[in-house]
Every structure is written in structure tokens, then in C-alpha cells.
Coordinates of C-alpha atoms and ligand atoms in Angstrom, one line a residue:
M6 CA 94.7 94.6 -81.6
T7 CA 92.0 97.3 -81.6
Q8 CA 92.0 99.3 -84.8
G9 CA 93.0 102.9 -84.1
K10 CA 95.3 101.9 -81.3
V11 CA 97.9 100.3 -83.6
Q12 CA 101.3 102.2 -83.3
T13 CA 103.7 101.5 -86.3
L14 CA 107.4 101.4 -85.7
N15 CA 107.9 104.6 -87.5
Q16 CA 105.3 106.4 -85.4
F17 CA 106.8 105.1 -82.3
I18 CA 110.3 106.2 -83.4
I19 CA 109.2 109.7 -84.1
E20 CA 107.4 109.8 -80.7
R21 CA 110.6 108.7 -78.9
Q22 CA 112.6 111.2 -80.7
A23 CA 110.5 113.9 -79.3
D24 CA 111.6 112.7 -75.8
Y25 CA 115.2 114.0 -76.6
P26 CA 115.0 117.6 -77.5
D27 CA 118.5 117.6 -78.8
A28 CA 118.1 114.7 -81.2
K29 CA 118.4 115.7 -84.8
G30 CA 116.7 112.6 -86.2
E31 CA 119.8 110.8 -87.4
L32 CA 119.1 107.7 -85.3
S33 CA 115.5 107.7 -86.1
R34 CA 116.3 107.9 -89.7
L35 CA 118.8 104.9 -89.3
L36 CA 116.3 102.7 -87.3
H37 CA 113.7 103.5 -90.1
H38 CA 116.2 102.1 -92.8
V39 CA 116.8 99.0 -90.6
G40 CA 113.0 98.5 -90.5
I41 CA 112.9 98.7 -94.4
A42 CA 115.8 96.2 -94.8
A43 CA 114.0 93.9 -92.3
K44 CA 110.9 93.8 -94.3
I45 CA 112.8 93.0 -97.5
V46 CA 114.7 90.1 -95.7
H47 CA 111.4 89.0 -94.3
R48 CA 109.8 88.9 -97.8
E49 CA 112.8 86.6 -98.9
V50 CA 112.8 84.3 -96.0
N51 CA 109.1 83.8 -96.4
K52 CA 109.4 82.8 -99.9
A53 CA 112.5 80.8 -99.5
G54 CA 110.7 77.6 -99.7
L55 CA 109.0 78.5 -103.0
V56 CA 112.0 79.6 -105.1
D57 CA 115.4 78.1 -105.5
I58 CA 117.3 80.4 -103.1
L59 CA 117.9 77.8 -100.4
G60 CA 121.2 75.9 -100.0
A61 CA 124.8 76.8 -99.6
A62 CA 126.2 79.5 -101.9
G63 CA 129.3 77.5 -102.1
D64 CA 131.4 80.0 -100.3
M65 CA 132.5 79.9 -96.8
N66 CA 132.2 82.9 -94.5
V67 CA 135.2 84.2 -92.7
Q68 CA 134.9 81.7 -89.8
G69 CA 135.2 79.0 -92.5
E70 CA 131.5 77.8 -92.2
D71 CA 129.1 77.3 -95.0
Q72 CA 127.3 80.4 -96.3
Q73 CA 123.8 80.1 -97.4
K74 CA 122.4 82.2 -100.1
L75 CA 120.0 84.0 -97.8
D76 CA 122.9 85.2 -95.7
I77 CA 124.3 86.9 -98.7
F78 CA 121.1 88.5 -99.6
A79 CA 120.4 89.8 -96.2
D80 CA 124.0 91.0 -95.9
E81 CA 123.7 93.0 -99.1
H82 CA 120.3 94.4 -98.5
F83 CA 121.1 95.7 -95.1
I84 CA 124.2 97.2 -96.2
D85 CA 122.4 98.9 -99.1
A86 CA 119.6 100.1 -96.9
L87 CA 122.1 101.5 -94.4
K88 CA 124.3 103.1 -97.0
A89 CA 121.1 104.6 -98.3
S90 CA 120.3 106.3 -95.0
G91 CA 123.4 108.1 -95.1
E92 CA 123.5 107.9 -91.2
V93 CA 126.4 105.4 -91.0
C94 CA 130.0 106.1 -91.6
G95 CA 131.1 102.4 -91.3
I96 CA 129.6 98.7 -91.2
A97 CA 131.0 95.4 -89.9
T98 CA 129.2 92.1 -90.5
E99 CA 129.7 88.5 -89.7
E100 CA 129.8 87.7 -93.4
N101 CA 132.6 90.3 -94.2
Q102 CA 136.2 89.6 -93.1
H103 CA 137.0 93.4 -93.1
M104 CA 135.2 96.5 -91.8
I105 CA 133.4 98.5 -94.6
T106 CA 133.8 102.1 -94.5
F107 CA 132.1 104.7 -96.9
N108 CA 133.9 107.4 -98.6
D109 CA 131.2 109.6 -100.1
D110 CA 130.7 113.0 -98.6
L111 CA 127.3 112.1 -97.0
S112 CA 128.5 109.0 -95.2
K113 CA 131.7 110.5 -94.0
D114 CA 129.7 113.1 -92.1
A115 CA 127.6 110.4 -90.5
K116 CA 127.9 109.8 -86.7
Y117 CA 127.1 106.2 -86.5
I118 CA 128.8 102.8 -86.7
F119 CA 126.7 99.7 -87.4
L120 CA 127.6 96.1 -86.6
M121 CA 125.3 93.1 -87.4
D122 CA 124.9 89.4 -88.1
P123 CA 122.6 89.7 -91.2
L124 CA 121.1 86.3 -90.8
D125 CA 122.0 84.1 -87.8
G126 CA 121.2 80.5 -87.5
S127 CA 121.4 80.0 -91.3
S128 CA 121.6 76.2 -90.9
N129 CA 118.1 76.2 -89.9
I130 CA 116.8 77.9 -93.0
D131 CA 116.2 74.8 -95.1
V132 CA 114.1 73.2 -92.5
N133 CA 111.9 76.2 -91.9
V134 CA 113.1 76.8 -88.3
S135 CA 113.2 80.5 -87.1
I136 CA 116.3 82.7 -87.9
G137 CA 117.3 86.2 -87.1
T138 CA 119.1 89.4 -87.7
L139 CA 121.3 91.0 -84.9
F140 CA 122.4 94.6 -84.9
S141 CA 124.4 97.1 -82.8
I142 CA 124.7 101.0 -83.1
Y143 CA 127.7 103.0 -81.8
K144 CA 128.6 106.6 -82.1
R145 CA 132.0 106.8 -83.9
L146 CA 135.0 107.9 -82.0
S147 CA 137.0 109.4 -84.9
P148 CA 136.1 112.9 -86.2
V149 CA 133.2 113.3 -88.3
G150 CA 134.2 114.2 -91.8
T151 CA 137.0 111.6 -91.8
K152 CA 137.0 107.9 -92.7
A153 CA 135.9 105.5 -89.9
T154 CA 138.8 103.7 -88.2
M155 CA 139.0 100.2 -86.6
D156 CA 138.8 101.8 -83.2
D157 CA 135.2 103.0 -83.9
F158 CA 134.3 99.3 -84.3
L159 CA 136.1 97.9 -81.4
Q160 CA 134.2 99.6 -78.7
P161 CA 132.9 97.8 -75.6
G162 CA 129.2 96.8 -75.7
N163 CA 128.4 99.3 -73.0
Q164 CA 128.9 102.0 -75.4
Q165 CA 126.0 100.8 -77.7
I166 CA 123.7 103.5 -78.5
A167 CA 121.0 101.2 -79.7
A168 CA 120.7 97.2 -80.4
G169 CA 118.2 94.9 -81.5
Y170 CA 117.1 91.8 -83.5
I171 CA 114.7 90.7 -86.1
L172 CA 113.1 87.3 -85.6
Y173 CA 111.8 85.8 -88.7
G174 CA 109.6 83.2 -86.8
S175 CA 105.9 82.2 -86.9
S176 CA 105.6 85.9 -87.2
T177 CA 108.4 88.3 -87.9
M178 CA 109.3 90.7 -85.0
L179 CA 111.7 93.6 -84.4
V180 CA 112.8 94.0 -80.9
Y181 CA 115.1 97.0 -80.0
T182 CA 116.3 99.2 -77.4
T183 CA 117.7 102.7 -77.6
G184 CA 117.9 103.5 -73.8
N185 CA 114.3 103.7 -73.0
G186 CA 113.6 100.1 -72.3
V187 CA 113.1 97.3 -74.8
N188 CA 110.2 97.4 -77.2
G189 CA 108.9 94.8 -79.6
F190 CA 107.1 95.1 -82.9
T191 CA 105.3 92.5 -84.9
L192 CA 105.0 92.8 -88.6
D193 CA 101.6 92.9 -89.9
P194 CA 102.1 91.6 -93.5
S195 CA 98.6 92.8 -94.7
I196 CA 99.6 96.4 -94.2
G197 CA 103.4 96.0 -94.3
E198 CA 104.1 97.5 -91.0
F199 CA 105.8 96.7 -87.8
C200 CA 103.3 97.5 -85.2
L201 CA 104.0 97.9 -81.5
S202 CA 103.1 94.6 -79.7
H203 CA 105.4 94.4 -76.8
R204 CA 105.8 97.6 -74.9
G205 CA 108.6 97.9 -72.1
I206 CA 109.5 94.3 -72.1
K207 CA 110.8 93.0 -68.7
T208 CA 112.4 89.7 -68.4
P209 CA 111.4 87.4 -65.2
I210 CA 114.3 87.7 -62.6
D211 CA 114.1 83.7 -62.3
G212 CA 113.2 81.3 -65.0
K213 CA 112.5 77.5 -65.4
I214 CA 114.2 77.1 -68.9
Y215 CA 117.8 76.3 -69.7
S216 CA 119.0 76.5 -73.2
I217 CA 122.4 74.7 -74.3
N218 CA 123.5 72.3 -76.9
E219 CA 123.8 69.2 -74.5
G220 CA 125.3 67.1 -77.4
N221 CA 128.5 69.1 -76.5
Y222 CA 128.3 67.9 -72.8
T223 CA 131.5 66.0 -72.6
K224 CA 133.4 69.0 -74.0
F225 CA 132.1 71.7 -71.5
P226 CA 133.9 73.1 -68.7
Y227 CA 133.3 71.3 -65.2
G228 CA 131.3 74.0 -63.8
I229 CA 128.9 74.0 -66.6
K230 CA 128.5 70.2 -66.3
Q231 CA 127.7 70.8 -62.7
Y232 CA 125.3 73.6 -63.5
I233 CA 123.4 71.3 -66.0
K234 CA 123.1 68.6 -63.2
Y235 CA 121.8 71.4 -60.9
C236 CA 119.2 72.3 -63.6
Q237 CA 117.9 68.6 -63.7
E238 CA 117.7 68.0 -59.9
N239 CA 114.4 67.9 -58.1
D240 CA 113.8 70.9 -55.7
K241 CA 110.2 72.1 -55.4
A242 CA 111.4 75.2 -53.7
T243 CA 113.4 76.5 -56.7
N244 CA 111.1 75.0 -59.3
R245 CA 113.5 72.5 -60.5
P246 CA 114.0 70.4 -62.6
Y247 CA 114.0 73.1 -65.3
S248 CA 112.8 72.5 -68.9
S249 CA 115.4 72.1 -71.5
R250 CA 114.7 74.0 -74.7
Y251 CA 117.1 74.6 -77.4
I252 CA 116.3 75.6 -81.1
G253 CA 120.0 76.2 -82.1
S254 CA 119.0 79.7 -83.5
L255 CA 120.2 82.4 -81.0
V256 CA 117.5 84.9 -81.6
A257 CA 114.7 82.5 -81.4
D258 CA 116.3 80.8 -78.2
F259 CA 116.8 84.3 -76.4
H260 CA 113.5 85.7 -77.5
R261 CA 111.6 82.8 -75.8
N262 CA 113.7 83.1 -72.6
L263 CA 113.4 86.8 -72.6
L264 CA 109.5 86.5 -72.4
K265 CA 109.2 83.5 -70.3
G266 CA 112.4 83.6 -68.3
G267 CA 115.4 81.4 -68.6
V268 CA 119.1 81.2 -69.4
F269 CA 120.9 80.6 -72.7
M270 CA 124.5 79.2 -72.6
Y271 CA 127.1 78.8 -75.1
P272 CA 130.3 77.8 -73.1
Q273 CA 133.8 77.5 -74.5
S274 CA 134.5 73.8 -75.3
I275 CA 137.2 71.6 -76.7
S276 CA 135.9 72.5 -80.1
Y277 CA 135.4 76.1 -79.5
P278 CA 138.1 77.2 -77.0
N279 CA 136.7 80.8 -76.9
G280 CA 133.1 79.9 -77.2
K281 CA 131.3 79.9 -80.7
L282 CA 129.3 83.2 -80.5
R283 CA 130.7 86.5 -81.8
L284 CA 131.1 89.3 -79.2
L285 CA 130.5 92.1 -81.6
Y286 CA 127.6 90.7 -83.8
E287 CA 125.8 88.3 -81.5
C288 CA 126.7 88.8 -77.9
N289 CA 126.8 92.5 -77.5
P290 CA 123.3 93.3 -79.0
I291 CA 121.7 90.5 -76.9
A292 CA 123.5 91.4 -73.9
L293 CA 122.2 95.1 -74.0
L294 CA 118.7 93.8 -74.5
A295 CA 118.9 91.5 -71.8
Q296 CA 120.4 94.2 -69.3
R297 CA 117.8 96.7 -70.4
A298 CA 114.9 94.1 -69.8
G299 CA 116.3 93.4 -66.3
G300 CA 118.4 90.4 -67.3
K301 CA 122.1 89.7 -67.3
A302 CA 124.9 88.7 -69.9
S303 CA 128.2 87.3 -68.8
D304 CA 131.2 85.4 -70.1
G305 CA 131.1 83.5 -66.9
F306 CA 133.3 85.9 -64.9
Q307 CA 132.4 89.4 -66.2
S308 CA 129.7 91.4 -67.8
I309 CA 129.7 90.9 -71.7
L310 CA 129.3 94.6 -72.2
D311 CA 132.5 95.4 -70.3
I312 CA 134.7 93.4 -72.6
K313 CA 136.9 95.6 -74.8
P314 CA 137.1 93.9 -78.2
T315 CA 140.4 93.4 -79.8
E316 CA 139.2 92.0 -83.1
L317 CA 136.1 92.2 -85.3
H318 CA 135.3 88.5 -85.3
Q319 CA 136.1 87.7 -81.7
R320 CA 134.4 84.9 -80.0
V321 CA 133.4 84.7 -76.4
P322 CA 131.6 82.3 -74.0
F323 CA 128.0 83.6 -73.5
Y324 CA 125.5 83.2 -70.7
V325 CA 122.5 85.3 -71.0
G326 CA 118.9 85.5 -69.5
S327 CA 117.3 85.9 -66.2
K328 CA 119.3 87.5 -63.7
N329 CA 119.4 85.0 -60.9
M330 CA 120.1 82.2 -63.3
V331 CA 123.1 84.0 -64.8
K332 CA 124.5 84.6 -61.3
K333 CA 124.0 81.1 -60.4
I334 CA 126.3 80.1 -63.6
E335 CA 129.0 82.5 -62.4
E336 CA 128.8 81.0 -59.0
F337 CA 129.2 77.5 -60.4
L338 CA 132.1 78.5 -62.7
K339 CA 133.8 80.2 -59.7
K340 CA 133.4 77.1 -57.4
F341 CA 134.5 74.5 -59.9
Ligands
AHM426 P1 125.9 81.2 -87.3 O1 126.3 82.4 -87.1 O2 126.8 80.4 -88.1 O3 124.5 81.1 -87.9 O4 125.8 80.3 -85.8 C1 125.3 80.9 -84.8 C2 124.2 80.0 -84.2 C3 123.4 80.6 -83.1 O5 122.2 81.1 -83.7 C4 123.1 79.4 -82.2 O6 122.9 79.9 -81.0 C5 124.4 78.6 -82.2 O7 124.9 79.0 -83.6 C6 124.1 77.1 -82.3 O8 125.2 76.5 -82.4 P2 125.3 74.9 -82.3 O9 124.6 74.3 -83.6 O10 126.7 74.5 -82.1 O11 124.5 74.6 -81.0
MG427 MG1 125.6 84.2 -86.4

């Protein structure tokens, strides 16, 4: 990157705010605080191998899964940063069973609802594999000045004002969309700033990568078994066979496919009758990013973004990535 051409996340946010003359800066301040929390979590993730912070904390999260210490750390730091911003009246996270609403005067006047998975893919932490944070921002439906309600949280994904993720990988990246395309920022640890590295990300309409946990093959719906066979068949005209790539860390798997073209699948199965991934914390933010980048996200039959949630921790089958690949999966599910 040429010195002098570097644009930091904060500069970018301010520049974008100028595109909206009516914007009062609340969303900009909120995104700024997301950036701060991301840097704190980045620091902890990076030193995790050095200090005794690894391993299960001994608790189970609300889905009955092992909760790692870093999950709790990330959850607390994001909540603290968001509260400090004064721009959110309520937060829901994968690690908390209930919604969190703020009662102080500042937060009650806030316009935004924040949903997140503070540290996804946590089973990868102690083997030094990439993990991520996912977030979604909505405008509240309840009147400003009152306490946030459950209806504020249970909005369909197509109502998201902004969404994004932080990928703690070989470098740490923040990728987000506010309506003006998808932009990616890479953390330069030497200056402690996220710097614009991927402007206006567009995902290929076709891809050559399929990502799925094939260990669960026998438990998949018949249409998905047939689609996997299709991915593995030889056909020069359609670039098949595709490559199979699966990290088991949603943000990392999605990020690779977003840049290179491909499809990520987490179907329903005998073990997970509604799929494993959570609509509000994982699928909606990824679906918005995919759509804004020219891709597609589906539960196999309808757009993820059109699903009206009925509960906070709802799960959903998830197919996301290059538009033509997701369409093909829908064809297979319809046919078989
Ligand atoms: P988590 O929220 O408990 O970390 O689980 C979500 C993760 C995703 O990152 C990933 O796509 C998926 O679980 C992998 O599941 P599996 O190990 O069943 O393939
Ligand atoms: Mg998760």
C-alpha cells in the first residue's frame, strides 16, 4: 500500500456519512465503536496462545454447546463498547439467552438494535484456526425514549441497516456494508488502524468451490446429496469437478468464497433438523453481505433475508455464495 493513499476505517466512515446529508452521525459512531471492540478482541485472539485464556470456561451457551473463554471475553467487550457508544438501545448475542436492553437515559434515546455472534467458530481457537465476529444493525420499531422490545429484535434480515464481520485470520479484517456496497479493511497492527484494502467487493457469479461438512453426508436431504455428486462430476463446460474447501469456521469459509467464488452449505440434517446456524446472528449478516456483493443466500427455498424470525436463537438451513451456484442448489432441492 502506498503511503499517503491509506484510508482508515474511521476516515472512510466519515467520508461515507457525507454522502447522506440527513445522517446525524449515529451509525458512524456505532461503527466506530465496533472497530474499537474488534481491535480489543483481535489483541486477545492473537495472544491467546501465550496466556492461559484458552479452553472451555466450563459453561454451556444457550444452545448447550461448550463456551470458550474467548467467547465470553468477546461478548463482554463488544457489549461494553456498544453501550459506551450510546447508539444502541438493545443487544442480542449468541451467548446470551435473553435480549439485553439498556435503561439509562442516553441508550433509551438510541435508534439502533445490535445483534451479534461475538466469536464464531470457537472450537477452532485452540488449534490456531481463523475465527470471526458477525454483526447486524437494525433501526428499532418501538418509539425512541422507551425500552426496546422483542419486536425490535425479530425483524427480517431485509430490514438490516448495516451488517458485517471481523475475520481474525492470518490478518484481521473487518468487512461491512451499510447500503453502499461491501468494503473490507485490513488491520495494520503497526499503526493500530483498519485500513481500506478491499473497496466495493463483488463476488463472482459462478464459482469452483463448494464448502460443506461432508462428514454429515448420510444425514443430508436427498437433494443436497445429489448436488454434492453434481459438484464432483466431470464437466469441462461448467468447470467441474469443483474443489471442496471447508474450514468449519463460517466467517473464514464465507470470506474465501466471497473473494474467489463458491458456495457454502449448512443443510438441515438428522442431527440438526432446522440446520445448525442461527438466523439472526450468523445467516442474516452474511446474507446481506452476499446479496450486496452480487451473491445470493437461501434456506433452499426462499431468500434468507425474507424470513420473519419468531425467536432470537432460531436456526435455519443455509446456502450462500455465488448466485448461480445457490440457484442450482435450489433447483436440486425442488427437484428431489
Ligand atoms: P459456533 O457458533 O458454535 O461457533 O458454531 C458455528 C460454526 C460455524 O462457524 C461453522 O460454519 C459451523 O459451526 C461448523 O459446524 P460443523 O463443525 O458442524 O461443520
Ligand atoms: Mg456461532
